[in-house]
PDB file of N, CA and C in Angstrom:
ATOM      1  N   UNK A   1     121.688 114.723 -70.515  1.00  0.00           N
ATOM      2  CA  UNK A   1     122.487 113.381 -70.373  1.00  0.00           C
ATOM      3  C   UNK A   1     124.034 113.519 -69.860  1.00  0.00           C
ATOM      4  N   UNK A   2     124.611 113.038 -69.018  1.00  0.00           N
ATOM      5  CA  UNK A   2     125.492 112.171 -70.505  1.00  0.00           C
ATOM      6  C   UNK A   2     126.227 112.111 -70.991  1.00  0.00           C
ATOM      7  N   UNK A   3     127.203 111.910 -72.088  1.00  0.00           N
ATOM      8  CA  UNK A   3     127.675 110.760 -72.432  1.00  0.00           C
ATOM      9  C   UNK A   3     128.326 110.023 -71.302  1.00  0.00           C
ATOM     10  N   UNK A   4     128.653 110.144 -70.368  1.00  0.00           N
ATOM     11  CA  UNK A   4     128.895 108.642 -69.502  1.00  0.00           C
ATOM     12  C   UNK A   4     128.118 108.332 -68.720  1.00  0.00           C
ATOM     13  N   UNK A   5     126.567 109.031 -68.566  1.00  0.00           N
ATOM     14  CA  UNK A   5     125.189 108.104 -68.339  1.00  0.00           C
ATOM     15  C   UNK A   5     125.517 107.410 -69.664  1.00  0.00           C
ATOM     16  N   UNK A   6     124.254 108.180 -70.950  1.00  0.00           N
ATOM     17  CA  UNK A   6     123.716 107.711 -72.170  1.00  0.00           C
ATOM     18  C   UNK A   6     125.076 105.767 -71.978  1.00  0.00           C
ATOM     19  N   UNK A   7     125.941 106.280 -72.325  1.00  0.00           N
ATOM     20  CA  UNK A   7     127.160 104.482 -72.564  1.00  0.00           C
ATOM     21  C   UNK A   7     126.335 103.603 -71.231  1.00  0.00           C
ATOM     22  N   UNK A   8     126.362 104.177 -70.374  1.00  0.00           N
ATOM     23  CA  UNK A   8     125.728 103.300 -68.914  1.00  0.00           C
ATOM     24  C   UNK A   8     125.126 102.813 -69.052  1.00  0.00           C
ATOM     25  N   UNK A   9     124.097 103.507 -69.682  1.00  0.00           N
ATOM     26  CA  UNK A   9     122.029 103.093 -69.564  1.00  0.00           C
ATOM     27  C   UNK A   9     122.197 101.593 -70.286  1.00  0.00           C
ATOM     28  N   UNK A  10     123.501 102.095 -72.391  1.00  0.00           N
ATOM     29  CA  UNK A  10     123.172 101.508 -73.126  1.00  0.00           C
ATOM     30  C   UNK A  10     123.570 100.025 -73.153  1.00  0.00           C
ATOM     31  N   UNK A  11     124.535 100.144 -71.769  1.00  0.00           N
ATOM     32  CA  UNK A  11     125.225  98.994 -71.836  1.00  0.00           C
ATOM     33  C   UNK A  11     124.333  97.305 -70.398  1.00  0.00           C
ATOM     34  N   UNK A  12     123.519  98.706 -69.433  1.00  0.00           N
ATOM     35  CA  UNK A  12     122.805  98.410 -68.973  1.00  0.00           C
ATOM     36  C   UNK A  12     121.785  97.194 -69.828  1.00  0.00           C
ATOM     37  N   UNK A  13     121.302  98.429 -71.013  1.00  0.00           N
ATOM     38  CA  UNK A  13     119.955  97.843 -71.411  1.00  0.00           C
ATOM     39  C   UNK A  13     120.447  96.025 -72.443  1.00  0.00           C
ATOM     40  N   UNK A  14     121.432  97.079 -73.194  1.00  0.00           N
ATOM     41  CA  UNK A  14     122.745  95.606 -73.758  1.00  0.00           C
ATOM     42  C   UNK A  14     121.860  94.044 -73.490  1.00  0.00           C
ATOM     43  N   UNK A  15     122.900  94.297 -71.552  1.00  0.00           N
ATOM     44  CA  UNK A  15     123.194  93.211 -70.976  1.00  0.00           C
ATOM     45  C   UNK A  15     121.538  92.435 -70.705  1.00  0.00           C
ATOM     46  N   UNK A  16     120.484  93.216 -70.078  1.00  0.00           N
ATOM     47  CA  UNK A  16     120.069  92.781 -69.805  1.00  0.00           C
ATOM     48  C   UNK A  16     118.654  91.718 -70.711  1.00  0.00           C
ATOM     49  N   UNK A  17     118.792  92.817 -72.526  1.00  0.00           N
ATOM     50  CA  UNK A  17     118.456  91.462 -73.572  1.00  0.00           C
ATOM     51  C   UNK A  17     119.462  90.683 -73.480  1.00  0.00           C
ATOM     52  N   UNK A  18     120.683  90.650 -73.061  1.00  0.00           N
ATOM     53  CA  UNK A  18     121.295  89.730 -73.768  1.00  0.00           C
ATOM     54  C   UNK A  18     121.182  88.438 -73.178  1.00  0.00           C
ATOM     55  N   UNK A  19     120.662  88.239 -71.157  1.00  0.00           N
ATOM     56  CA  UNK A  19     120.609  87.761 -70.680  1.00  0.00           C
ATOM     57  C   UNK A  19     118.880  87.470 -70.591  1.00  0.00           C
ATOM     58  N   UNK A  20     118.045  87.834 -71.338  1.00  0.00           N
ATOM     59  CA  UNK A  20     116.651  87.927 -70.832  1.00  0.00           C
ATOM     60  C   UNK A  20     116.231  87.154 -72.183  1.00  0.00           C
ATOM     61  N   UNK A  21     117.161  87.114 -74.056  1.00  0.00           N
ATOM     62  CA  UNK A  21     117.224  86.136 -74.707  1.00  0.00           C
ATOM     63  C   UNK A  21     118.143  85.065 -74.620  1.00  0.00           C
ATOM     64  N   UNK A  22     119.061  84.628 -73.709  1.00  0.00           N
ATOM     65  CA  UNK A  22     120.178  83.619 -73.336  1.00  0.00           C
ATOM     66  C   UNK A  22     118.510  82.734 -71.940  1.00  0.00           C
ATOM     67  N   UNK A  23     118.523  83.587 -71.920  1.00  0.00           N
ATOM     68  CA  UNK A  23     117.449  82.594 -70.521  1.00  0.00           C
ATOM     69  C   UNK A  23     116.377  82.145 -71.661  1.00  0.00           C
ATOM     70  N   UNK A  24     115.620  82.700 -72.418  1.00  0.00           N
ATOM     71  CA  UNK A  24     114.102  82.439 -73.362  1.00  0.00           C
ATOM     72  C   UNK A  24     115.046  81.375 -74.362  1.00  0.00           C
ATOM     73  N   UNK A  25     116.207  80.567 -74.734  1.00  0.00           N
ATOM     74  CA  UNK A  25     116.562  80.194 -75.846  1.00  0.00           C
ATOM     75  C   UNK A  25     116.539  79.248 -74.918  1.00  0.00           C
ATOM     76  N   UNK A  26     117.171  78.967 -73.785  1.00  0.00           N
ATOM     77  CA  UNK A  26     116.236  77.886 -73.072  1.00  0.00           C
ATOM     78  C   UNK A  26     115.706  77.069 -72.806  1.00  0.00           C
ATOM     79  N   UNK A  27     115.170  77.525 -72.988  1.00  0.00           N
ATOM     80  CA  UNK A  27     113.591  77.206 -73.541  1.00  0.00           C
ATOM     81  C   UNK A  27     113.084  77.059 -74.229  1.00  0.00           C
ATOM     82  N   UNK A  28     113.617  76.878 -75.555  1.00  0.00           N
ATOM     83  CA  UNK A  28     112.912  76.759 -76.983  1.00  0.00           C
ATOM     84  C   UNK A  28     113.091  74.944 -77.016  1.00  0.00           C
ATOM     85  N   UNK A  29     112.264  74.483 -77.825  1.00  0.00           N
ATOM     86  CA  UNK A  29     112.275  72.763 -78.113  1.00  0.00           C
ATOM     87  C   UNK A  29     114.106  72.799 -79.118  1.00  0.00           C
ATOM     88  N   UNK A  30     113.819  71.659 -79.124  1.00  0.00           N
ATOM     89  CA  UNK A  30     114.801  71.274 -80.068  1.00  0.00           C
ATOM     90  C   UNK A  30     115.982  71.750 -81.219  1.00  0.00           C
ATOM     91  N   UNK A  31     114.751  71.869 -81.992  1.00  0.00           N
ATOM     92  CA  UNK A  31     114.030  72.299 -83.533  1.00  0.00           C
ATOM     93  C   UNK A  31     113.945  73.830 -83.993  1.00  0.00           C
ATOM     94  N   UNK A  32     114.030  74.688 -82.008  1.00  0.00           N
ATOM     95  CA  UNK A  32     113.773  76.076 -81.994  1.00  0.00           C
ATOM     96  C   UNK A  32     112.924  76.929 -82.504  1.00  0.00           C
ATOM     97  N   UNK A  33     112.787  77.880 -83.163  1.00  0.00           N
ATOM     98  CA  UNK A  33     111.436  78.587 -83.301  1.00  0.00           C
ATOM     99  C   UNK A  33     111.832  79.370 -84.936  1.00  0.00           C
ATOM    100  N   UNK A  34     110.270  79.771 -85.445  1.00  0.00           N
ATOM    101  CA  UNK A  34     110.187  80.052 -86.026  1.00  0.00           C
ATOM    102  C   UNK A  34     109.016  81.249 -86.142  1.00  0.00           C
ATOM    103  N   UNK A  35     108.520  82.647 -86.711  1.00  0.00           N
ATOM    104  CA  UNK A  35     107.549  83.360 -86.846  1.00  0.00           C
ATOM    105  C   UNK A  35     107.654  83.861 -87.176  1.00  0.00           C
ATOM    106  N   UNK A  36     107.108  85.459 -87.614  1.00  0.00           N
ATOM    107  CA  UNK A  36     107.180  86.921 -87.332  1.00  0.00           C
ATOM    108  C   UNK A  36     107.361  87.841 -86.688  1.00  0.00           C
ATOM    109  N   UNK A  37     107.432  88.981 -86.927  1.00  0.00           N
ATOM    110  CA  UNK A  37     108.495  89.573 -86.326  1.00  0.00           C
ATOM    111  C   UNK A  37     107.595  90.223 -85.203  1.00  0.00           C
ATOM    112  N   UNK A  38     105.999  90.376 -85.479  1.00  0.00           N
ATOM    113  CA  UNK A  38     105.919  90.383 -83.663  1.00  0.00           C
ATOM    114  C   UNK A  38     104.496  89.336 -82.404  1.00  0.00           C
ATOM    115  N   UNK A  39     105.237  87.687 -83.435  1.00  0.00           N
ATOM    116  CA  UNK A  39     105.013  86.920 -82.907  1.00  0.00           C
ATOM    117  C   UNK A  39     107.034  86.598 -81.748  1.00  0.00           C
ATOM    118  N   UNK A  40     107.464  86.739 -82.258  1.00  0.00           N
ATOM    119  CA  UNK A  40     109.303  86.399 -81.952  1.00  0.00           C
ATOM    120  C   UNK A  40     108.319  88.482 -80.566  1.00  0.00           C
ATOM    121  N   UNK A  41     108.110  89.489 -81.033  1.00  0.00           N
ATOM    122  CA  UNK A  41     108.395  90.670 -80.064  1.00  0.00           C
ATOM    123  C   UNK A  41     106.638  89.936 -78.407  1.00  0.00           C
ATOM    124  N   UNK A  42     105.798  89.240 -78.956  1.00  0.00           N
ATOM    125  CA  UNK A  42     105.239  89.046 -78.089  1.00  0.00           C
ATOM    126  C   UNK A  42     105.595  87.451 -76.716  1.00  0.00           C
ATOM    127  N   UNK A  43     106.630  86.625 -77.747  1.00  0.00           N
ATOM    128  CA  UNK A  43     107.025  85.833 -76.685  1.00  0.00           C
ATOM    129  C   UNK A  43     108.253  85.805 -75.447  1.00  0.00           C
ATOM    130  N   UNK A  44     108.881  87.205 -76.611  1.00  0.00           N
ATOM    131  CA  UNK A  44     110.662  87.581 -75.954  1.00  0.00           C
ATOM    132  C   UNK A  44     109.367  88.484 -74.587  1.00  0.00           C
ATOM    133  N   UNK A  45     108.392  89.058 -75.152  1.00  0.00           N
ATOM    134  CA  UNK A  45     107.950  90.401 -73.883  1.00  0.00           C
ATOM    135  C   UNK A  45     107.139  89.178 -73.026  1.00  0.00           C
ATOM    136  N   UNK A  46     106.561  88.709 -73.413  1.00  0.00           N
ATOM    137  CA  UNK A  46     105.606  87.740 -72.002  1.00  0.00           C
ATOM    138  C   UNK A  46     106.720  86.910 -71.636  1.00  0.00           C
ATOM    139  N   UNK A  47     107.840  86.321 -71.971  1.00  0.00           N
ATOM    140  CA  UNK A  47     108.680  85.941 -71.236  1.00  0.00           C
ATOM    141  C   UNK A  47     109.576  87.180 -70.319  1.00  0.00           C
ATOM    142  N   UNK A  48     110.125  87.838 -70.989  1.00  0.00           N
ATOM    143  CA  UNK A  48     110.300  88.546 -70.004  1.00  0.00           C
ATOM    144  C   UNK A  48     109.440  89.271 -69.345  1.00  0.00           C
ATOM    145  N   UNK A  49     108.838  89.577 -69.115  1.00  0.00           N
ATOM    146  CA  UNK A  49     107.556  89.700 -67.761  1.00  0.00           C
ATOM    147  C   UNK A  49     107.341  89.586 -66.525  1.00  0.00           C
ATOM    148  N   UNK A  50     107.472  87.048 -67.469  1.00  0.00           N
ATOM    149  CA  UNK A  50     107.362  86.704 -66.740  1.00  0.00           C
ATOM    150  C   UNK A  50     107.237  86.265 -65.170  1.00  0.00           C
ATOM    151  N   UNK A  51     109.368  86.559 -65.675  1.00  0.00           N
ATOM    152  CA  UNK A  51     110.952  86.310 -65.624  1.00  0.00           C
ATOM    153  C   UNK A  51     111.367  87.971 -64.762  1.00  0.00           C
ATOM    154  N   UNK A  52     110.781  88.273 -64.881  1.00  0.00           N
ATOM    155  CA  UNK A  52     110.901  89.900 -64.201  1.00  0.00           C
ATOM    156  C   UNK A  52     112.425  89.947 -64.977  1.00  0.00           C
ATOM    157  N   UNK A  53     112.826  90.384 -65.861  1.00  0.00           N
ATOM    158  CA  UNK A  53     113.849  90.993 -66.281  1.00  0.00           C
ATOM    159  C   UNK A  53     113.815  91.991 -66.825  1.00  0.00           C
ATOM    160  N   UNK A  54     112.804  93.348 -66.620  1.00  0.00           N
ATOM    161  CA  UNK A  54     113.265  94.357 -66.761  1.00  0.00           C
ATOM    162  C   UNK A  54     113.208  95.015 -68.602  1.00  0.00           C
ATOM    163  N   UNK A  55     113.062  94.746 -68.722  1.00  0.00           N
ATOM    164  CA  UNK A  55     114.017  94.727 -70.123  1.00  0.00           C
ATOM    165  C   UNK A  55     113.066  95.441 -71.198  1.00  0.00           C
ATOM    166  N   UNK A  56     113.424  96.299 -71.710  1.00  0.00           N
ATOM    167  CA  UNK A  56     112.894  96.663 -73.052  1.00  0.00           C
ATOM    168  C   UNK A  56     112.782  96.340 -74.192  1.00  0.00           C
ATOM    169  N   UNK A  57     111.843  95.868 -74.445  1.00  0.00           N
ATOM    170  CA  UNK A  57     112.201  94.336 -75.764  1.00  0.00           C
ATOM    171  C   UNK A  57     111.299  95.648 -76.938  1.00  0.00           C
ATOM    172  N   UNK A  58     112.334  96.147 -78.267  1.00  0.00           N
ATOM    173  CA  UNK A  58     111.516  96.628 -79.409  1.00  0.00           C
ATOM    174  C   UNK A  58     110.568  96.712 -80.176  1.00  0.00           C
ATOM    175  N   UNK A  59     110.212  96.036 -81.254  1.00  0.00           N
ATOM    176  CA  UNK A  59     109.474  96.041 -82.580  1.00  0.00           C
ATOM    177  C   UNK A  59     109.866  96.056 -83.075  1.00  0.00           C
ATOM    178  N   UNK A  60     108.906  95.443 -84.490  1.00  0.00           N
ATOM    179  CA  UNK A  60     110.125  95.605 -85.802  1.00  0.00           C
ATOM    180  C   UNK A  60     111.443  95.372 -86.041  1.00  0.00           C
ATOM    181  N   UNK A  61     111.254  96.635 -86.295  1.00  0.00           N
ATOM    182  CA  UNK A  61     112.816  96.340 -87.946  1.00  0.00           C
ATOM    183  C   UNK A  61     113.761  96.607 -86.303  1.00  0.00           C
ATOM    184  N   UNK A  62     113.388  97.611 -85.165  1.00  0.00           N
ATOM    185  CA  UNK A  62     114.580  97.473 -84.284  1.00  0.00           C
ATOM    186  C   UNK A  62     114.378  95.605 -83.099  1.00  0.00           C
ATOM    187  N   UNK A  63     113.985  95.563 -83.215  1.00  0.00           N
ATOM    188  CA  UNK A  63     114.197  93.567 -82.742  1.00  0.00           C
ATOM    189  C   UNK A  63     114.970  92.860 -83.897  1.00  0.00           C
ATOM    190  N   UNK A  64     114.309  93.480 -85.296  1.00  0.00           N
ATOM    191  CA  UNK A  64     115.400  92.170 -86.028  1.00  0.00           C
ATOM    192  C   UNK A  64     116.862  93.262 -85.757  1.00  0.00           C
ATOM    193  N   UNK A  65     116.634  94.099 -86.174  1.00  0.00           N
ATOM    194  CA  UNK A  65     118.323  94.323 -85.423  1.00  0.00           C
ATOM    195  C   UNK A  65     119.381  94.765 -84.837  1.00  0.00           C
ATOM    196  N   UNK A  66     118.078  94.312 -82.951  1.00  0.00           N
ATOM    197  CA  UNK A  66     118.690  94.034 -81.873  1.00  0.00           C
ATOM    198  C   UNK A  66     119.179  92.419 -81.519  1.00  0.00           C
ATOM    199  N   UNK A  67     118.185  91.291 -82.670  1.00  0.00           N
ATOM    200  CA  UNK A  67     118.698  89.734 -82.518  1.00  0.00           C
ATOM    201  C   UNK A  67     120.033  89.932 -83.488  1.00  0.00           C
ATOM    202  N   UNK A  68     120.228  90.560 -84.980  1.00  0.00           N
ATOM    203  CA  UNK A  68     121.773  90.496 -85.005  1.00  0.00           C
ATOM    204  C   UNK A  68     122.843  91.170 -84.917  1.00  0.00           C
ATOM    205  N   UNK A  69     122.274  91.846 -83.846  1.00  0.00           N
ATOM    206  CA  UNK A  69     123.076  92.670 -83.036  1.00  0.00           C
ATOM    207  C   UNK A  69     124.079  91.006 -82.201  1.00  0.00           C
ATOM    208  N   UNK A  70     122.648  90.952 -81.346  1.00  0.00           N
ATOM    209  CA  UNK A  70     123.406  89.911 -80.478  1.00  0.00           C
ATOM    210  C   UNK A  70     123.044  87.970 -80.940  1.00  0.00           C
ATOM    211  N   UNK A  71     123.641  88.529 -82.899  1.00  0.00           N
ATOM    212  CA  UNK A  71     124.131  87.090 -82.886  1.00  0.00           C
ATOM    213  C   UNK A  71     124.598  86.021 -82.258  1.00  0.00           C
ATOM    214  N   UNK A  72     125.589  85.982 -82.074  1.00  0.00           N
ATOM    215  CA  UNK A  72     127.285  85.983 -81.104  1.00  0.00           C
ATOM    216  C   UNK A  72     125.855  85.289 -79.444  1.00  0.00           C
ATOM    217  N   UNK A  73     125.222  85.526 -78.786  1.00  0.00           N
ATOM    218  CA  UNK A  73     124.736  85.058 -77.602  1.00  0.00           C
ATOM    219  C   UNK A  73     123.353  84.152 -77.889  1.00  0.00           C
ATOM    220  N   UNK A  74     122.606  84.181 -79.719  1.00  0.00           N
ATOM    221  CA  UNK A  74     121.954  83.081 -80.003  1.00  0.00           C
ATOM    222  C   UNK A  74     122.880  81.502 -80.342  1.00  0.00           C
ATOM    223  N   UNK A  75     124.181  82.383 -80.721  1.00  0.00           N
ATOM    224  CA  UNK A  75     124.575  81.144 -81.216  1.00  0.00           C
ATOM    225  C   UNK A  75     125.974  80.323 -79.550  1.00  0.00           C
ATOM    226  N   UNK A  76     125.648  81.241 -79.353  1.00  0.00           N
ATOM    227  CA  UNK A  76     126.446  80.602 -77.704  1.00  0.00           C
ATOM    228  C   UNK A  76     125.241  79.823 -77.340  1.00  0.00           C
ATOM    229  N   UNK A  77     124.167  80.199 -77.384  1.00  0.00           N
ATOM    230  CA  UNK A  77     122.524  79.408 -77.625  1.00  0.00           C
ATOM    231  C   UNK A  77     122.347  77.891 -76.972  1.00  0.00           C
ATOM    232  N   UNK A  78     123.658  77.553 -79.155  1.00  0.00           N
ATOM    233  CA  UNK A  78     123.958  76.405 -80.164  1.00  0.00           C
ATOM    234  C   UNK A  78     122.625  76.516 -80.925  1.00  0.00           C
ATOM    235  N   UNK A  79     122.011  77.845 -81.319  1.00  0.00           N
ATOM    236  CA  UNK A  79     121.226  78.100 -82.622  1.00  0.00           C
ATOM    237  C   UNK A  79     121.548  79.577 -83.692  1.00  0.00           C
ATOM    238  N   UNK A  80     120.811  79.332 -84.467  1.00  0.00           N
ATOM    239  CA  UNK A  80     121.571  80.177 -85.537  1.00  0.00           C
ATOM    240  C   UNK A  80     120.536  81.005 -86.122  1.00  0.00           C
ATOM    241  N   UNK A  81     120.948  82.501 -86.550  1.00  0.00           N
ATOM    242  CA  UNK A  81     120.145  83.386 -86.815  1.00  0.00           C
ATOM    243  C   UNK A  81     119.660  83.826 -88.219  1.00  0.00           C
ATOM    244  N   UNK A  82     118.218  82.971 -88.918  1.00  0.00           N
ATOM    245  CA  UNK A  82     118.028  83.453 -91.014  1.00  0.00           C
ATOM    246  C   UNK A  82     116.331  84.206 -90.396  1.00  0.00           C
ATOM    247  N   UNK A  83     116.742  85.122 -91.338  1.00  0.00           N
ATOM    248  CA  UNK A  83     116.390  86.310 -91.367  1.00  0.00           C
ATOM    249  C   UNK A  83     115.193  86.211 -92.857  1.00  0.00           C
ATOM    250  N   UNK A  84     114.494  86.029 -92.495  1.00  0.00           N
ATOM    251  CA  UNK A  84     113.746  85.964 -94.695  1.00  0.00           C
ATOM    252  C   UNK A  84     112.880  86.441 -94.980  1.00  0.00           C
ATOM    253  N   UNK A  85     112.619  86.425 -95.960  1.00  0.00           N
ATOM    254  CA  UNK A  85     110.449  86.826 -96.523  1.00  0.00           C
ATOM    255  C   UNK A  85     109.960  85.823 -97.764  1.00  0.00           C
ATOM    256  N   UNK A  86     108.613  85.556 -97.505  1.00  0.00           N
ATOM    257  CA  UNK A  86     108.482  85.294 -98.452  1.00  0.00           C
ATOM    258  C   UNK A  86     107.305  85.161 -99.219  1.00  0.00           C
ATOM    259  N   UNK A  87     107.262  86.059-100.420  1.00  0.00           N
ATOM    260  CA  UNK A  87     106.103  86.973-100.845  1.00  0.00           C
ATOM    261  C   UNK A  87     105.450  87.759-100.076  1.00  0.00           C
ATOM    262  N   UNK A  88     103.860  86.721 -99.123  1.00  0.00           N
ATOM    263  CA  UNK A  88     103.077  87.194 -98.294  1.00  0.00           C
ATOM    264  C   UNK A  88     104.046  88.249 -96.760  1.00  0.00           C
ATOM    265  N   UNK A  89     104.814  87.623 -96.415  1.00  0.00           N
ATOM    266  CA  UNK A  89     104.843  88.148 -95.473  1.00  0.00           C
ATOM    267  C   UNK A  89     106.981  87.664 -94.811  1.00  0.00           C
ATOM    268  N   UNK A  90     107.361  88.668 -94.316  1.00  0.00           N
ATOM    269  CA  UNK A  90     108.380  88.117 -93.579  1.00  0.00           C
ATOM    270  C   UNK A  90     108.436  87.103 -92.242  1.00  0.00           C
ATOM    271  N   UNK A  91     109.951  86.297 -92.155  1.00  0.00           N
ATOM    272  CA  UNK A  91     110.140  85.683 -91.033  1.00  0.00           C
ATOM    273  C   UNK A  91     111.211  85.809 -90.317  1.00  0.00           C
ATOM    274  N   UNK A  92     111.726  84.930 -88.380  1.00  0.00           N
ATOM    275  CA  UNK A  92     112.550  84.999 -87.986  1.00  0.00           C
ATOM    276  C   UNK A  92     113.098  83.970 -88.118  1.00  0.00           C
ATOM    277  N   UNK A  93     114.229  83.192 -88.089  1.00  0.00           N
ATOM    278  CA  UNK A  93     113.675  82.084 -87.873  1.00  0.00           C
ATOM    279  C   UNK A  93     115.197  81.467 -86.736  1.00  0.00           C
ATOM    280  N   UNK A  94     114.940  80.676 -85.017  1.00  0.00           N
ATOM    281  CA  UNK A  94     115.774  80.052 -84.555  1.00  0.00           C
ATOM    282  C   UNK A  94     115.983  79.063 -84.649  1.00  0.00           C
ATOM    283  N   UNK A  95     117.610  78.573 -85.555  1.00  0.00           N
ATOM    284  CA  UNK A  95     116.798  76.846 -85.811  1.00  0.00           C
ATOM    285  C   UNK A  95     118.663  76.641 -84.721  1.00  0.00           C
ATOM    286  N   UNK A  96     118.874  75.538 -84.851  1.00  0.00           N
ATOM    287  CA  UNK A  96     119.484  74.710 -84.274  1.00  0.00           C
ATOM    288  C   UNK A  96     120.944  74.635 -85.076  1.00  0.00           C
ATOM    289  N   UNK A  97     121.940  74.668 -84.589  1.00  0.00           N
ATOM    290  CA  UNK A  97     123.368  75.037 -85.664  1.00  0.00           C
ATOM    291  C   UNK A  97     123.475  74.040 -85.740  1.00  0.00           C
ATOM    292  N   UNK A  98     123.813  73.318 -86.654  1.00  0.00           N
ATOM    293  CA  UNK A  98     125.376  72.242 -86.763  1.00  0.00           C
ATOM    294  C   UNK A  98     126.696  72.500 -86.363  1.00  0.00           C
ATOM    295  N   UNK A  99     126.617  70.764 -86.511  1.00  0.00           N
ATOM    296  CA  UNK A  99     127.734  70.168 -84.893  1.00  0.00           C
ATOM    297  C   UNK A  99     128.774  71.298 -84.980  1.00  0.00           C
ATOM    298  N   UNK A 100     129.241  71.358 -86.367  1.00  0.00           N
ATOM    299  CA  UNK A 100     129.992  71.874 -86.725  1.00  0.00           C
ATOM    300  C   UNK A 100     130.459  73.646 -86.201  1.00  0.00           C
ATOM    301  N   UNK A 101     129.327  74.342 -86.477  1.00  0.00           N
ATOM    302  CA  UNK A 101     129.259  75.760 -85.998  1.00  0.00           C
ATOM    303  C   UNK A 101     129.536  75.652 -84.329  1.00  0.00           C
ATOM    304  N   UNK A 102     129.351  74.853 -83.231  1.00  0.00           N
ATOM    305  CA  UNK A 102     128.927  74.763 -82.574  1.00  0.00           C
ATOM    306  C   UNK A 102     129.497  75.528 -81.417  1.00  0.00           C
ATOM    307  N   UNK A 103     131.077  75.317 -81.894  1.00  0.00           N
ATOM    308  CA  UNK A 103     131.889  74.955 -81.400  1.00  0.00           C
ATOM    309  C   UNK A 103     132.563  76.838 -82.392  1.00  0.00           C
ATOM    310  N   UNK A 104     132.136  76.944 -83.068  1.00  0.00           N
ATOM    311  CA  UNK A 104     132.959  78.205 -82.931  1.00  0.00           C
ATOM    312  C   UNK A 104     132.304  79.542 -84.426  1.00  0.00           C
TER     313      UNK A 104
END
């Protein structure tokens, strides 16, 4: 695969994930979403298949890294991303942005 083809593939993949994430964020309740990486994968994958987004949703730490890369998309949707862990498990929280942070 040439470098040009690979760059085009990556750009298309990122655009499709951004579209999926943006659409999914509009379906969230006002208080956002919180759960594990596996639960988020299931939610995004199911939503993507139902909406025919034709996008690869990464799993495990790949999903966490992808979310961090798409932080601006999450912020544009009026939410903020928080990743943490308890003693027993990791979690991802997509929470409403404070009014101060919504404009920039």
